[in-house]
Short mmCIF file of C-alpha atoms in Angstrom, two decimals:
data_model
loop_
_atom_site.label_atom_id
_atom_site.label_comp_id
_atom_site.label_asym_id
_atom_site.label_seq_id
_atom_site.Cartn_x
_atom_site.Cartn_y
_atom_site.Cartn_z
CA MET A 1 17.03 16.93 22.58
CA ASN A 2 16.67 19.35 25.32
CA THR A 3 15.53 23.03 25.22
CA ASN A 4 19.03 24.42 25.49
CA THR A 5 20.54 22.25 22.81
CA SER A 6 22.72 24.76 20.76
CA GLU A 7 22.33 25.40 17.07
CA ARG A 8 25.61 23.47 16.42
CA GLU A 9 24.33 20.17 18.34
CA SER A 10 20.88 20.56 16.54
CA SER A 11 22.45 20.68 13.28
CA THR A 12 25.09 17.85 14.05
CA ALA A 13 22.09 15.74 15.00
CA PHE A 14 19.96 16.52 12.13
CA GLN A 15 22.76 15.52 9.60
CA ALA A 16 23.14 12.31 11.67
CA PHE A 17 19.44 11.68 10.92
CA VAL A 18 19.82 12.34 7.13
CA ASP A 19 23.04 9.96 7.35
CA PHE A 20 20.96 7.28 9.22
CA THR A 21 18.09 7.54 6.77
CA ARG A 22 20.24 7.33 3.74
CA SER A 23 21.70 4.11 5.20
CA ILE A 24 18.12 2.82 4.81
CA TYR A 25 16.92 4.22 1.64
CA GLY A 26 20.13 5.13 -0.43
CA ASN A 27 21.62 8.41 -1.40
CA ASP A 28 18.74 9.59 -4.08
CA PHE A 29 15.87 11.90 -3.17
CA ILE A 30 13.95 10.19 -0.17
CA PRO A 31 10.16 10.71 -0.09
CA LEU A 32 7.92 10.27 2.65
CA HIS A 33 6.46 7.22 1.37
CA ARG A 34 6.57 5.91 -1.93
CA PRO A 35 4.43 2.83 -3.52
CA VAL A 36 6.16 -0.35 -3.94
CA PHE A 37 5.11 -2.42 -7.32
CA GLU A 38 7.30 -5.47 -7.28
CA GLY A 39 4.68 -7.96 -7.36
CA ASN A 40 1.78 -9.13 -9.65
CA GLU A 41 0.61 -5.81 -10.57
CA LYS A 42 1.36 -5.47 -13.97
CA GLN A 43 0.08 -9.19 -14.88
CA TYR A 44 -3.10 -8.39 -12.89
CA LEU A 45 -3.51 -4.91 -14.72
CA ILE A 46 -2.94 -7.10 -18.18
CA ASP A 47 -5.63 -9.53 -17.13
CA CYS A 48 -7.78 -6.65 -16.49
CA ILE A 49 -7.44 -4.85 -19.71
CA ASP A 50 -7.83 -8.34 -21.54
CA SER A 51 -11.03 -9.04 -19.91
CA ASN A 52 -12.73 -5.40 -21.12
CA PHE A 53 -13.74 -4.78 -17.79
CA VAL A 54 -12.00 -1.66 -16.50
CA SER A 55 -14.47 0.38 -14.50
CA SER A 56 -16.77 -0.17 -11.79
CA VAL A 57 -17.86 -3.63 -12.79
CA GLY A 58 -15.49 -6.42 -12.73
CA ALA A 59 -13.93 -9.50 -10.85
CA LYS A 60 -10.92 -7.65 -9.31
CA VAL A 61 -13.50 -5.32 -7.57
CA THR A 62 -15.09 -8.27 -6.01
CA GLU A 63 -11.99 -10.17 -5.27
CA PHE A 64 -10.14 -6.94 -3.65
CA GLU A 65 -13.17 -6.45 -1.14
CA GLN A 66 -12.84 -10.34 -0.22
CA GLN A 67 -9.15 -10.00 0.55
CA VAL A 68 -9.75 -6.96 2.67
CA ALA A 69 -12.65 -8.34 4.52
CA ALA A 70 -10.56 -11.39 4.98
CA PHE A 71 -7.34 -9.62 6.40
CA THR A 72 -9.04 -7.17 8.95
CA GLY A 73 -11.61 -9.59 9.87
CA ALA A 74 -14.83 -7.69 8.88
CA LYS A 75 -17.61 -9.26 7.55
CA TYR A 76 -18.22 -7.11 4.64
CA ALA A 77 -16.29 -4.86 2.34
CA VAL A 78 -17.25 -2.04 -0.05
CA ALA A 79 -14.54 -0.68 -2.46
CA THR A 80 -14.74 3.16 -3.26
CA VAL A 81 -12.89 5.53 -5.40
CA ASN A 82 -11.20 7.14 -2.23
CA GLY A 83 -11.32 7.17 1.46
CA THR A 84 -13.07 10.43 1.51
CA ALA A 85 -16.06 8.96 -0.55
CA ALA A 86 -16.10 5.98 1.73
CA LEU A 87 -16.32 8.21 4.66
CA HIS A 88 -19.08 10.37 3.26
CA VAL A 89 -21.00 7.43 2.69
CA ALA A 90 -20.55 5.89 5.96
CA LEU A 91 -21.72 8.89 7.73
CA GLN A 92 -24.60 8.96 5.77
CA LEU A 93 -25.59 5.50 6.51
CA VAL A 94 -25.16 5.54 10.08
CA GLY A 95 -27.78 8.10 10.09
CA VAL A 96 -25.90 11.44 9.92
CA GLN A 97 -28.32 14.15 8.48
CA ARG A 98 -27.87 17.97 7.59
CA ASP A 99 -27.33 20.10 10.70
CA ASP A 100 -26.33 17.04 12.75
CA GLU A 101 -23.02 17.30 14.70
CA VAL A 102 -20.15 14.67 14.51
CA ILE A 103 -17.66 14.65 16.92
CA THR A 104 -14.00 14.25 15.85
CA GLN A 105 -10.49 15.63 16.07
CA ALA A 106 -8.91 18.68 15.13
CA LEU A 107 -5.58 16.92 14.65
CA THR A 108 -6.52 15.20 11.36
CA PHE A 109 -6.26 15.37 7.34
CA ILE A 110 -8.79 17.61 5.77
CA ALA A 111 -10.35 14.47 4.23
CA THR A 112 -12.32 13.77 7.72
CA CYS A 113 -14.05 17.08 8.00
CA ASN A 114 -14.67 17.30 4.31
CA ALA A 115 -16.71 14.05 4.25
CA LEU A 116 -18.93 14.94 7.27
CA SER A 117 -19.28 18.47 5.67
CA TYR A 118 -20.46 16.65 2.49
CA ALA A 119 -23.04 14.99 4.63
CA GLY A 120 -24.37 18.58 5.55
CA ALA A 121 -22.89 17.97 9.32
CA HIS A 122 -20.88 20.25 11.78
CA PRO A 123 -17.86 19.00 13.21
CA VAL A 124 -17.32 19.51 16.97
CA PHE A 125 -13.60 18.84 17.92
CA VAL A 126 -12.46 17.04 21.03
CA ASP A 127 -8.76 16.83 22.02
CA VAL A 128 -6.34 13.83 21.43
CA ASP A 129 -4.27 11.90 23.68
CA ARG A 130 -0.24 12.68 23.16
CA ASP A 131 0.63 9.22 23.21
CA THR A 132 -1.78 8.02 20.18
CA LEU A 133 -2.42 11.26 18.59
CA GLY A 134 -5.94 9.86 18.54
CA LEU A 135 -9.33 11.06 19.99
CA GLY A 136 -8.76 10.71 23.98
CA PRO A 137 -11.40 8.89 25.65
CA ALA A 138 -10.99 11.23 28.88
CA ALA A 139 -11.40 14.32 26.82
CA LEU A 140 -14.64 12.90 25.20
CA ARG A 141 -16.07 11.89 28.51
CA GLN A 142 -15.60 15.20 29.85
CA PHE A 143 -17.06 16.82 26.73
CA LEU A 144 -20.10 14.71 26.83
CA GLY A 145 -20.45 15.20 30.56
CA GLN A 146 -20.43 18.65 30.31
CA HIS A 147 -22.42 19.36 26.67
CA ALA A 148 -24.53 16.36 26.02
CA GLU A 149 -28.03 15.64 27.09
CA MET A 150 -30.43 12.52 26.19
CA ARG A 151 -33.83 13.40 24.41
CA ASP A 152 -35.95 10.58 23.02
CA GLY A 153 -33.20 8.18 22.84
CA CYS A 154 -30.67 10.79 21.27
CA ALA A 155 -27.70 12.60 22.43
CA TYR A 156 -28.10 16.53 21.79
CA ASN A 157 -25.60 19.31 22.22
CA LYS A 158 -26.95 21.60 25.04
CA THR A 159 -24.92 24.43 23.89
CA THR A 160 -25.91 24.22 20.18
CA GLY A 161 -29.16 22.44 20.41
CA ARG A 162 -28.26 19.93 17.63
CA ARG A 163 -28.02 16.27 17.65
CA LEU A 164 -24.76 14.71 18.38
CA ALA A 165 -25.28 12.01 15.63
CA ALA A 166 -21.79 10.22 15.39
CA CYS A 167 -18.27 10.14 16.29
CA VAL A 168 -15.06 9.74 13.98
CA PRO A 169 -11.99 9.15 15.68
CA MET A 170 -8.94 8.21 13.61
CA HIS A 171 -6.01 5.94 14.07
CA THR A 172 -3.29 8.51 13.33
CA PHE A 173 -0.39 7.32 11.21
CA GLY A 174 -1.40 3.72 11.99
CA LEU A 175 -1.15 3.98 15.67
CA PRO A 176 -4.22 2.75 17.29
CA CYS A 177 -6.28 4.90 19.34
CA ARG A 178 -8.16 3.85 22.68
CA ILE A 179 -10.99 2.87 20.47
CA GLU A 180 -12.59 0.31 22.92
CA GLU A 181 -13.15 3.10 25.64
CA ILE A 182 -14.37 5.52 22.87
CA VAL A 183 -17.02 3.01 21.57
CA SER A 184 -18.27 2.26 24.99
CA LEU A 185 -18.53 5.99 25.90
CA CYS A 186 -20.50 6.67 22.83
CA ASN A 187 -22.70 3.75 23.37
CA ASP A 188 -24.04 5.25 26.58
CA TYR A 189 -25.02 8.28 24.54
CA SER A 190 -26.32 6.47 21.30
CA ILE A 191 -23.74 7.97 19.19
CA ALA A 192 -22.57 6.08 16.32
CA VAL A 193 -18.87 5.44 15.96
CA VAL A 194 -17.43 5.44 12.37
CA GLU A 195 -13.72 4.65 12.34
CA ASP A 196 -11.32 6.58 10.61
CA ALA A 197 -9.13 3.88 9.71
CA ALA A 198 -7.63 5.35 6.27
CA GLU A 199 -4.02 5.05 7.73
CA SER A 200 -4.13 1.97 9.82
CA LEU A 201 -4.32 -1.13 7.43
CA GLY A 202 -2.49 -3.64 9.46
CA SER A 203 -2.88 -2.20 13.17
CA TYR A 204 -4.39 -3.91 15.79
CA VAL A 205 -5.91 -3.48 19.27
CA GLY A 206 -5.04 -6.96 20.99
CA THR A 207 -5.80 -9.43 18.19
CA ARG A 208 -8.33 -7.43 16.56
CA HIS A 209 -7.97 -5.16 13.58
CA THR A 210 -8.55 -1.38 13.71
CA GLY A 211 -11.83 -0.45 11.90
CA THR A 212 -13.81 -3.36 13.50
CA PHE A 213 -14.89 -1.88 16.64
CA GLY A 214 -17.37 1.01 15.45
CA LYS A 215 -20.58 0.53 13.49
CA MET A 216 -18.60 0.94 10.42
CA ALA A 217 -15.06 1.98 9.31
CA THR A 218 -13.24 3.57 6.23
CA LEU A 219 -9.77 2.77 4.60
CA SER A 220 -7.78 4.66 2.30
CA PHE A 221 -5.49 3.08 -0.56
CA ASN A 222 -4.25 6.42 -1.82
CA GLY A 223 -0.68 6.15 -3.56
CA ASN A 224 1.05 6.96 -0.17
CA LYS A 225 -0.61 4.41 1.92
CA VAL A 226 0.79 0.89 3.19
CA ILE A 227 -0.94 -0.58 0.06
CA THR A 228 -2.08 1.41 -2.74
CA THR A 229 -4.59 1.46 -5.81
CA GLY A 230 -3.52 4.33 -7.11
CA GLY A 231 -6.61 6.12 -5.78
CA GLY A 232 -9.38 4.20 -3.80
CA GLY A 233 -10.99 3.50 -0.30
CA MET A 234 -13.11 1.02 1.37
CA ILE A 235 -16.10 0.80 3.80
CA ILE A 236 -15.82 -2.41 6.13
CA THR A 237 -18.54 -3.37 8.67
CA ASP A 238 -20.18 -6.30 10.19
CA ASP A 239 -23.72 -5.29 9.33
CA ALA A 240 -24.98 -6.82 6.29
CA ASP A 241 -27.74 -4.58 5.57
CA LEU A 242 -25.38 -1.38 5.94
CA ALA A 243 -23.00 -3.39 3.52
CA ALA A 244 -25.68 -3.85 1.09
CA ARG A 245 -26.81 -0.20 1.38
CA ALA A 246 -23.16 1.04 0.88
CA LYS A 247 -22.71 -0.91 -2.31
CA TYR A 248 -26.07 0.24 -3.79
CA ILE A 249 -25.78 4.11 -3.29
CA THR A 250 -21.99 4.14 -4.28
CA THR A 251 -23.18 2.55 -7.58
CA THR A 252 -25.62 5.40 -8.48
CA ALA A 253 -28.65 3.89 -6.60
CA LYS A 254 -29.49 1.91 -9.78
CA VAL A 255 -32.33 -0.75 -9.32
CA PRO A 256 -30.86 -3.96 -10.92
CA HIS A 257 -32.20 -4.47 -14.42
CA PRO A 258 -30.84 -6.07 -17.68
CA TYR A 259 -31.40 -3.01 -19.72
CA GLU A 260 -33.63 -0.36 -18.05
CA PHE A 261 -32.05 2.77 -16.05
CA VAL A 262 -34.18 3.04 -12.99
CA HIS A 263 -32.54 5.14 -9.89
CA ASP A 264 -34.80 5.23 -6.74
CA GLU A 265 -32.80 7.38 -4.67
CA ILE A 266 -30.04 9.91 -4.84
CA GLY A 267 -27.12 8.02 -5.06
CA TYR A 268 -23.02 8.50 -5.99
CA ASN A 269 -20.78 7.34 -8.45
CA TYR A 270 -18.26 6.08 -5.98
CA ARG A 271 -17.38 2.67 -6.94
CA LEU A 272 -13.91 1.59 -7.25
CA PRO A 273 -12.67 0.86 -10.95
CA ASN A 274 -11.65 -2.71 -11.65
CA LEU A 275 -8.14 -1.05 -12.73
CA ASN A 276 -7.28 0.08 -9.43
CA ALA A 277 -8.90 -3.22 -7.82
CA ALA A 278 -6.54 -5.16 -9.81
CA LEU A 279 -3.69 -3.02 -8.32
CA GLY A 280 -5.06 -3.53 -4.79
CA CYS A 281 -5.35 -7.52 -5.31
CA ALA A 282 -1.63 -7.62 -6.03
CA GLN A 283 -0.92 -5.23 -3.13
CA MET A 284 -2.70 -7.45 -0.74
CA GLU A 285 -0.67 -10.26 -1.64
CA ARG A 286 2.43 -8.42 -0.24
CA LEU A 287 0.81 -6.70 2.71
CA PRO A 288 2.08 -8.89 5.29
CA GLU A 289 5.82 -8.65 3.87
CA PHE A 290 5.27 -4.80 3.85
CA LEU A 291 4.05 -4.66 7.41
CA ALA A 292 7.04 -6.90 8.57
CA VAL A 293 9.73 -4.38 6.86
CA LYS A 294 8.14 -1.50 8.27
CA ALA A 295 8.01 -2.85 11.53
CA ASP A 296 11.83 -3.49 11.04
CA VAL A 297 12.26 0.24 9.76
CA ALA A 298 10.70 1.59 12.83
CA GLY A 299 12.67 -0.45 15.17
CA ARG A 300 15.68 0.87 13.50
CA TYR A 301 14.54 4.40 14.04
CA ALA A 302 13.56 3.84 17.40
CA GLY A 303 17.04 2.84 18.32
CA PHE A 304 18.57 5.86 16.66
CA PHE A 305 16.23 8.29 17.94
CA GLU A 306 16.71 7.00 21.33
CA SER A 307 20.36 7.63 21.11
CA LEU A 308 19.64 11.40 20.46
CA GLY A 309 16.79 11.90 23.24
CA ILE A 310 14.23 12.36 20.75
CA PRO A 311 11.02 10.54 20.95
CA LEU A 312 9.52 8.26 18.29
CA MET A 313 5.77 7.45 18.30
CA ARG A 314 5.49 3.89 19.15
CA ALA A 315 2.36 1.52 19.52
CA PRO A 316 0.91 1.90 22.72
CA GLU A 317 0.73 -1.16 24.99
CA GLY A 318 -1.57 -3.76 23.84
CA THR A 319 -1.61 -2.80 20.28
CA THR A 320 0.11 -3.16 17.07
CA ALA A 321 1.09 -0.35 14.69
CA ASN A 322 1.50 -0.67 10.98
CA TYR A 323 3.87 2.33 11.15
CA TRP A 324 2.67 3.68 8.17
CA LEU A 325 4.25 7.03 8.92
CA GLY A 326 6.87 7.46 11.51
CA ALA A 327 6.41 10.27 13.63
CA ILE A 328 8.92 12.00 16.05
CA VAL A 329 8.35 14.73 18.76
CA LEU A 330 10.87 17.50 18.81
CA GLU A 331 10.99 20.03 21.50
CA SER A 332 9.51 23.32 20.17
CA LEU A 333 8.19 24.63 17.07
CA GLN A 334 11.65 26.35 16.44
CA GLU A 335 13.28 23.12 16.45
CA ARG A 336 10.72 21.63 14.37
CA ASP A 337 10.96 24.33 11.84
CA ALA A 338 14.70 23.87 11.81
CA PHE A 339 14.68 20.20 11.35
CA LEU A 340 12.01 20.45 8.40
CA ALA A 341 14.33 23.09 6.37
CA PHE A 342 17.62 21.14 7.06
CA THR A 343 16.22 17.76 6.09
CA ASN A 344 14.15 18.90 3.06
CA THR A 345 17.06 21.06 1.83
CA GLN A 346 19.42 17.69 2.05
CA GLY A 347 16.98 15.86 -0.13
CA VAL A 348 15.35 13.75 2.70
CA MET A 349 11.59 14.65 2.81
CA THR A 350 9.96 15.31 6.06
CA ARG A 351 6.88 16.99 6.84
CA PRO A 352 4.96 18.63 9.98
CA ILE A 353 1.66 17.23 11.21
CA TRP A 354 -1.38 18.79 9.84
CA ARG A 355 -2.43 22.15 10.71
CA LEU A 356 -5.48 21.82 13.29
CA MET A 357 -8.65 22.00 11.63
CA THR A 358 -9.78 24.94 13.91
CA ARG A 359 -7.03 27.05 12.36
CA LEU A 360 -8.53 26.38 8.95
CA THR A 361 -11.13 29.24 7.76
CA MET A 362 -14.00 26.58 7.18
CA PHE A 363 -13.69 25.22 10.79
CA GLN A 364 -12.32 27.98 12.89
CA HIS A 365 -15.88 28.61 14.22
CA CYS A 366 -16.87 25.48 15.47
CA GLN A 367 -16.90 24.11 18.77
CA HIS A 368 -13.85 22.56 20.74
CA ASP A 369 -12.71 21.75 24.06
CA GLY A 370 -9.49 23.99 24.04
CA LEU A 371 -7.46 21.32 22.39
CA ALA A 372 -4.52 21.34 24.63
CA ASN A 373 -2.76 18.53 23.50
CA SER A 374 -3.60 19.00 19.94
CA LEU A 375 -2.08 22.34 20.12
CA TRP A 376 1.25 21.13 21.63
CA LEU A 377 1.42 18.28 19.00
CA GLU A 378 0.93 20.75 16.24
CA ASP A 379 4.06 22.45 17.03
CA ARG A 380 6.41 19.49 17.63
CA VAL A 381 5.44 16.43 15.44
CA VAL A 382 7.13 15.58 12.29
CA ASN A 383 6.71 12.75 9.99
CA ILE A 384 9.82 11.03 8.77
CA PRO A 385 10.42 8.61 5.71
CA SER A 386 8.89 5.42 6.20
CA SER A 387 8.34 3.57 2.85
CA VAL A 388 9.24 -0.23 2.19
CA PRO A 389 12.99 0.35 1.23
CA ASN A 390 13.83 -1.11 -2.40
CA GLY A 391 15.43 -4.55 -2.37
CA ALA A 392 16.53 -6.12 1.00
CA LEU A 393 17.42 -4.02 3.91
CA PRO A 394 21.12 -4.13 4.88
CA ALA A 395 21.89 -6.30 8.07
CA PHE A 396 21.03 -4.05 11.38
CA ASN A 397 23.60 -3.30 13.77
CA PRO A 398 22.48 -1.74 16.74
CA GLN A 399 26.38 -0.98 17.83
CA ALA A 400 26.72 1.36 14.73
CA LEU A 401 23.95 3.79 16.50
#
């Protein structure tokens, strides 16, 4: 819709969206993204209970890790209680120390910045690309060229004097960012890349899965993700030593012994319980089906929004998105707010993109590069319902658009 669209025309378009969404999801309240338990979830939970192994030691944890590693192409996977815990540990393992700096994006969920804060680090915010919603290589190159200097093989921020220890780009809503360029830039400055792939299970750059480009990556299996373990996360990496360390310190750093309790460093009680992993194993069996259905839903949305002149975020050329959450870009903050109010009143859940981290009290003092694209997107991006629908989708008729 253009900027001079009348209120009457907007309401008509908003109602058309509600009607179209109900043609996919039905007439009840439509959440943004719901879990789907229509496979072996109940049976695997019963098997887990019958085994008496319900906490962090159990066969399903190992099985789930193996399934995720095989699917993503990573050599190793370590299951954790949630994605935030996974990111905290990954940052620690790539060498982030207290008062280091971590480059990331301000257009992100709070968990990204919470995790690096747990490590005692300071976020530095670099702008995103409008077409990926992820950290922009051009903005990163400009920031590093202006602010970074090398000392003894490490990058330091000339403005703050702190070490630039890591970079955390995010594959936002499952849309792959330009991760290859980001990793190449960071390698030039000896900055470790930890991919925040929390939302991108099933997304690819070429034939390579997101999360396999950096030194480590993290996934999330929260209740609203493509697959869920209720709550859960995963660290993936190709580095055997880092994987072993991840498993060790997420299991309270306990030295293996049949009965003695010896812990030789500060560790975390971050391992995923077997019950949650049982859910994950059943969900992984259906992941290819989920991804195919979500791609179909995204295609339907694309045709519908094209008819209204509203851009729907699509995977950049050469990439494949899992379309975890559909995202549209409206004309203005005013149109965004009107759309949110109308749709939610009609029982169709929509939400704005996250408030920028620099607008939160905890991070408003942090260094950033102006964030022009991030600010523009914050005013315009809205998420729309993107679940796998109940049962089979009705036949798609483009002529009905």
